mmCIF file of C-alpha atoms and ligand atoms in Angstrom:
data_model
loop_
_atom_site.group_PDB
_atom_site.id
_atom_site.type_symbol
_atom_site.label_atom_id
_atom_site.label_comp_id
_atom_site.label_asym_id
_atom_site.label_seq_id
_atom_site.Cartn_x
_atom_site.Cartn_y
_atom_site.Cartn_z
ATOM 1 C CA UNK A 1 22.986 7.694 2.272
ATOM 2 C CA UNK A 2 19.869 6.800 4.422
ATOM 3 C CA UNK A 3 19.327 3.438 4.763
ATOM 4 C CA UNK A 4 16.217 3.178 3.152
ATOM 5 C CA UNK A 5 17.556 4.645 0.078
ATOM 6 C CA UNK A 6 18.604 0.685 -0.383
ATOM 7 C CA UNK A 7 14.706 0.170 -0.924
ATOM 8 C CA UNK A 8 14.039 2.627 -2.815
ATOM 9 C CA UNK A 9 11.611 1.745 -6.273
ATOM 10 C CA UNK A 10 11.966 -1.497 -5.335
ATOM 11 C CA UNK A 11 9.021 -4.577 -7.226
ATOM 12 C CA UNK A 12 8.955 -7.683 -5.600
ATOM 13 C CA UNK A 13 6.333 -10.507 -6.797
ATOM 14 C CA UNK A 14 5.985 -13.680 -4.054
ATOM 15 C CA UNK A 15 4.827 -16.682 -4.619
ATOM 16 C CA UNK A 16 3.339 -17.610 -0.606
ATOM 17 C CA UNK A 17 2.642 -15.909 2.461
ATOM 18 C CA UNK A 18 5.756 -17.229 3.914
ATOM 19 C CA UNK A 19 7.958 -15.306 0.918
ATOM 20 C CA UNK A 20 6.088 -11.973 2.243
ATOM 21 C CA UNK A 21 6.901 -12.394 5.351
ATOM 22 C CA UNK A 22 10.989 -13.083 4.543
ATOM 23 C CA UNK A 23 10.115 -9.788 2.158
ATOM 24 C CA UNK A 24 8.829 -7.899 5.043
ATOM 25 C CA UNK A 25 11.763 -9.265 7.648
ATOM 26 C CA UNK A 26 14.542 -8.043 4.988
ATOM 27 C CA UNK A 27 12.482 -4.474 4.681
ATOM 28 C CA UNK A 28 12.619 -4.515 8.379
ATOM 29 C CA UNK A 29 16.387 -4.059 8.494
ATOM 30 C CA UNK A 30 16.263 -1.427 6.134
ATOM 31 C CA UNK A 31 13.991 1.204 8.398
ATOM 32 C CA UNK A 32 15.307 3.962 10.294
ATOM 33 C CA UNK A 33 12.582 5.541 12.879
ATOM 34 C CA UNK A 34 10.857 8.160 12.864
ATOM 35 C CA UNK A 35 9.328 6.349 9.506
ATOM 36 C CA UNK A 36 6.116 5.923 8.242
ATOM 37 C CA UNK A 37 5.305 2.590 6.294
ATOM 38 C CA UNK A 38 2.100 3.032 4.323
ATOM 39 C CA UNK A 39 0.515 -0.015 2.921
ATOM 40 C CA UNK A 40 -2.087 0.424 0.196
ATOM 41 C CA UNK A 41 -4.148 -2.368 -1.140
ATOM 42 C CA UNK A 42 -7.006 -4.318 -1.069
ATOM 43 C CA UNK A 43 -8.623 -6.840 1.294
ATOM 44 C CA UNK A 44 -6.504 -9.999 0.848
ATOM 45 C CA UNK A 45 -3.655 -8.144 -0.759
ATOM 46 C CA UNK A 46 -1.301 -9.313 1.853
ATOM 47 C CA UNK A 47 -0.752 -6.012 3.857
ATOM 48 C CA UNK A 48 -0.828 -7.730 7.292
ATOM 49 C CA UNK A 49 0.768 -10.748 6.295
ATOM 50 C CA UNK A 50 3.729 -8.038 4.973
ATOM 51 C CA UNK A 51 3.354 -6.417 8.483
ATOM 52 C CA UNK A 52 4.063 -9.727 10.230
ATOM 53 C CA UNK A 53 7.598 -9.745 8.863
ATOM 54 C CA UNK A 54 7.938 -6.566 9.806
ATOM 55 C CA UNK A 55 7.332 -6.302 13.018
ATOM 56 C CA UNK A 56 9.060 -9.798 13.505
ATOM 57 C CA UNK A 57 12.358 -8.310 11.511
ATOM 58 C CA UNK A 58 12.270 -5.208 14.008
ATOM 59 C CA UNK A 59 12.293 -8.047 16.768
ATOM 60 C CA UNK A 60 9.198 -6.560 18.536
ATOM 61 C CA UNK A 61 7.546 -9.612 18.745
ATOM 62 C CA UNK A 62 7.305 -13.341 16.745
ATOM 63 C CA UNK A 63 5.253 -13.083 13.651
ATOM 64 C CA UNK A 64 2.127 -15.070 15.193
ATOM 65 C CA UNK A 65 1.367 -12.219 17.241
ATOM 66 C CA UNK A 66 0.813 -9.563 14.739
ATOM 67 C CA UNK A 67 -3.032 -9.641 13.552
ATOM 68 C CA UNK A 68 -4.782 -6.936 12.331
ATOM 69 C CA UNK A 69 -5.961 -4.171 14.335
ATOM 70 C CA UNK A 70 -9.192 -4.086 12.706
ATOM 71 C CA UNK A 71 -10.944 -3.486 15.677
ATOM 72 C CA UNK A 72 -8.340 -1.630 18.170
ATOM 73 C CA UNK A 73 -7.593 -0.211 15.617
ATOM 74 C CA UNK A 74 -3.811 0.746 17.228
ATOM 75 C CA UNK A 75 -1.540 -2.488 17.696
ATOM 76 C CA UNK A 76 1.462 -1.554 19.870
ATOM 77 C CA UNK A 77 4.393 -4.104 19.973
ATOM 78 C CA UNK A 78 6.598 -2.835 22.167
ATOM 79 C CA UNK A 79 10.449 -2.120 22.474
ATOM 80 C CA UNK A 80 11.808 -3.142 19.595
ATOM 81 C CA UNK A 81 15.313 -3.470 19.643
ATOM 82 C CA UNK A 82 17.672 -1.456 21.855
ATOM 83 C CA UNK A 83 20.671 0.680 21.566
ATOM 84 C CA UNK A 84 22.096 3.899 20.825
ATOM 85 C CA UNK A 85 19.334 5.249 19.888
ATOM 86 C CA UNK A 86 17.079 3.601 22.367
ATOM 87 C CA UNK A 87 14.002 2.140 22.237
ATOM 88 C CA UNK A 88 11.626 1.938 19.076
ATOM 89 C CA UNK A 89 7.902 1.186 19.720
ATOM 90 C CA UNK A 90 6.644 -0.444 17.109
ATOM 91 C CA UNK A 91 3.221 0.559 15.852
ATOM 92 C CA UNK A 92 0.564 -1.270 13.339
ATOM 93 C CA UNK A 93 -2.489 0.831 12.107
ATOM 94 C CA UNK A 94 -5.458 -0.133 10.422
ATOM 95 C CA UNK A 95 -7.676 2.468 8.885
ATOM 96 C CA UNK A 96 -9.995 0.452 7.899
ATOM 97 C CA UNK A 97 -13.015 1.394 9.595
ATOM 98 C CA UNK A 98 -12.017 5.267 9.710
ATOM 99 C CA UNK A 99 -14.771 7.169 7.512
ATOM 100 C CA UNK A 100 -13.280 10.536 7.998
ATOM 101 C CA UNK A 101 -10.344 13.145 8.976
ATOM 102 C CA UNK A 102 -11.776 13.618 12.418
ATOM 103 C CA UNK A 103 -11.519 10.019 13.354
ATOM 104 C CA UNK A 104 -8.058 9.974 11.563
ATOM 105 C CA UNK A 105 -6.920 12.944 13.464
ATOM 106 C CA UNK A 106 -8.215 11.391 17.021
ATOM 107 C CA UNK A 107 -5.813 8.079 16.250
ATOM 108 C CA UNK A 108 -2.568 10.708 16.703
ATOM 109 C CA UNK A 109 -0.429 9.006 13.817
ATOM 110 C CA UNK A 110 1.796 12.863 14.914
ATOM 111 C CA UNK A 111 2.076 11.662 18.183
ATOM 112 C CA UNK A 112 2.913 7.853 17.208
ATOM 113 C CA UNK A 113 5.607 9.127 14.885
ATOM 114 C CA UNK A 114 7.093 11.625 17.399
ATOM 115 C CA UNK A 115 8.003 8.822 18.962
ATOM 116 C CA UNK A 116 10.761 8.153 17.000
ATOM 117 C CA UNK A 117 8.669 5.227 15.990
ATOM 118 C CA UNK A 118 8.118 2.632 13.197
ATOM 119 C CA UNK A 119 4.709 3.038 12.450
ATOM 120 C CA UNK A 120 2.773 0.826 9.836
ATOM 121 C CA UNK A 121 -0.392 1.892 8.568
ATOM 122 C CA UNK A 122 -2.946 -0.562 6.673
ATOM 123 C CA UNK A 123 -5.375 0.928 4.427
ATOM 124 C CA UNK A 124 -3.117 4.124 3.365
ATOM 125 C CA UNK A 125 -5.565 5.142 0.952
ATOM 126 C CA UNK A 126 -7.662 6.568 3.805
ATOM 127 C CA UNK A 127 -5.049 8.838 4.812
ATOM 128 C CA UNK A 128 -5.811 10.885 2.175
ATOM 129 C CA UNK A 129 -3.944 14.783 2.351
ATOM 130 C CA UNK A 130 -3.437 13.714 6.019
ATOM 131 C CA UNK A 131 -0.375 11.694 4.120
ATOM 132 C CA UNK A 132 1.412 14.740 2.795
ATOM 133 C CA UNK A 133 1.091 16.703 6.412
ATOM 134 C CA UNK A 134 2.939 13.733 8.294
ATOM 135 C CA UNK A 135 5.159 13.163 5.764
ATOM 136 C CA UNK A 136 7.179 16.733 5.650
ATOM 137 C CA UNK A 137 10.830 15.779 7.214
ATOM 138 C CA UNK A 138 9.692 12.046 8.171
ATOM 139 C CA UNK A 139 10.817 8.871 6.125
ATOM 140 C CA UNK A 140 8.149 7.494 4.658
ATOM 141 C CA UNK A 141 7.637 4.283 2.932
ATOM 142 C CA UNK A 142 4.749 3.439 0.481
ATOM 143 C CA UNK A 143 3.972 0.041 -0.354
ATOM 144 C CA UNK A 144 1.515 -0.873 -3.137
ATOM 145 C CA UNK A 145 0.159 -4.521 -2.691
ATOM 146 C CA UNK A 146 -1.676 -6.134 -5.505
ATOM 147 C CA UNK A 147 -2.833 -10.208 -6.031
ATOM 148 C CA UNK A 148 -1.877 -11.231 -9.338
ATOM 149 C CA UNK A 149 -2.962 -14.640 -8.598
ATOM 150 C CA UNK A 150 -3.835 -16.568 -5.722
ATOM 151 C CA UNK A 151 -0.464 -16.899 -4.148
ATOM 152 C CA UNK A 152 1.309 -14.428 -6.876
ATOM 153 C CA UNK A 153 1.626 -11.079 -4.876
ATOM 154 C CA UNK A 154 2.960 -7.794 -6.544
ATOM 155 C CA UNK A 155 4.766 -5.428 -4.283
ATOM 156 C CA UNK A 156 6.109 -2.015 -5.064
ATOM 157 C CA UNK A 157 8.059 0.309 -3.009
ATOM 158 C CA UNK A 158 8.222 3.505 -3.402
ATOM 159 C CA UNK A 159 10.727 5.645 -0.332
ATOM 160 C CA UNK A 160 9.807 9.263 -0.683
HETATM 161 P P1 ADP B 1 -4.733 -7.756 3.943
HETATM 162 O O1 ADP B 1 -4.174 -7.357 5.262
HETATM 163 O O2 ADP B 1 -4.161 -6.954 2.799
HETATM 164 O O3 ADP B 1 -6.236 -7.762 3.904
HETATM 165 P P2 ADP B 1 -3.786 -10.388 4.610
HETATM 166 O O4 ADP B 1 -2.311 -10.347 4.724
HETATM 167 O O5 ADP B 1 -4.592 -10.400 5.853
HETATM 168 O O6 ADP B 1 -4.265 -9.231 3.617
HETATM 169 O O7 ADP B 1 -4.233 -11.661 3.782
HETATM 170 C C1 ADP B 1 -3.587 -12.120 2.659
HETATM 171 C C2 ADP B 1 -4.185 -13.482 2.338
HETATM 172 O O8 ADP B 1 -3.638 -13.968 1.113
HETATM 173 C C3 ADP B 1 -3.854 -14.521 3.392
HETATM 174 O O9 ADP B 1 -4.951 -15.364 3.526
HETATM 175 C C4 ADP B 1 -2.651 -15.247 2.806
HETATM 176 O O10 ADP B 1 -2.561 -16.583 3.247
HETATM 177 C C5 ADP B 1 -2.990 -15.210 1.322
HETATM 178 N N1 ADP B 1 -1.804 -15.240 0.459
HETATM 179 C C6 ADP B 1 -1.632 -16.084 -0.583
HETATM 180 N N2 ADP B 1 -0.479 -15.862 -1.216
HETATM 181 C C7 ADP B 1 0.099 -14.834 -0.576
HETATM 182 C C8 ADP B 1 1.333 -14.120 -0.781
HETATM 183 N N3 ADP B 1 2.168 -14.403 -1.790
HETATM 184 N N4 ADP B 1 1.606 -13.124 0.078
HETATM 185 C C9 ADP B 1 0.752 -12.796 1.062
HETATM 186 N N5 ADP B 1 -0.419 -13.410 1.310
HETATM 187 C C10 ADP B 1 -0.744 -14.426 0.491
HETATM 188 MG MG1 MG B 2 -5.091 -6.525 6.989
#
């Protein structure tokens, strides 16, 4: 059984930013690179703050450190954790500002993955079909974020 199979359909409602961030440490362990995560949701929803744990759970770096590439678009945190199979970069996307598939194709998610990478994408929405042609023979993880309040977060996962 992958790994990831343990997170599979999973709904998760927290109550603070600091609960995400335990959510997204425990996800963390779950991963297996080459994988995708896809975060959909909108502004606020908590998709960085989800990130943070993350990337802290994969040990790539402490949680303060992880902002959102809004601008860079590309965050890469490094080596994160080491052993038989080596070295996973750890990479946080946000597609925020892309407005179409050439600009998506110039970030090289193919390449980022190829790496035998965990790669994180904000904004999955704006993936679009580009989704379905990264995802054949890759893990991929999609997380739906919603606010049902403001500190009440929904989260769904969905491994496919
Ligand atoms: P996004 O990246 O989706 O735009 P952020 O993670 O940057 O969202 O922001 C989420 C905002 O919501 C932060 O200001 C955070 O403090 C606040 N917040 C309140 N409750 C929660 C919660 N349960 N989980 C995550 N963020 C929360
Ligand atoms: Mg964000």
């Amino acid at each position: 059984m992958k790994p990831e199979a343990a997170i599979r359909n999973q709904s998760h409602v927290t109550h603070s930013p600091e609960e995400t961030i335990a959510l997204g440490r425990k996800l963390a362990s779950e991963l297996v690179p080459p994988v995708l995560v896809v975060l959909l949701g909108e502004l606020g929803a908590g998709k960085t703050t989800l990130t943070k744990g993350i990337v802290a759970g994969l040990s790539a770096v402490p949680e303060e450190e992880v902002t959102s590439p809004t601008f860079t678009l590309i965050h890469e945190y490094g080596a994160a954790r080491r052993g038989r199979t080596g070295r996973t970069p750890v990479y946080h996307v946000d597609l925020y500002r892309i407005e179409n598939a050439r600009e998506l194709e110039t970030l090289g998610l193919e390449d980022l993955l190829a790496e035998r990478a965990v790669v994180i994408v904000e904004w999955g929405e704006k993936l679009g079909p580009a989704l379905r042609q990264l995802a054949p023979g890759r893990s991929v993880v999609e997380i739906h974020l919603s606010a049902s309040s403001d500190s009440e977060r929904r989260i769904d996962i969905r491994v496919g």
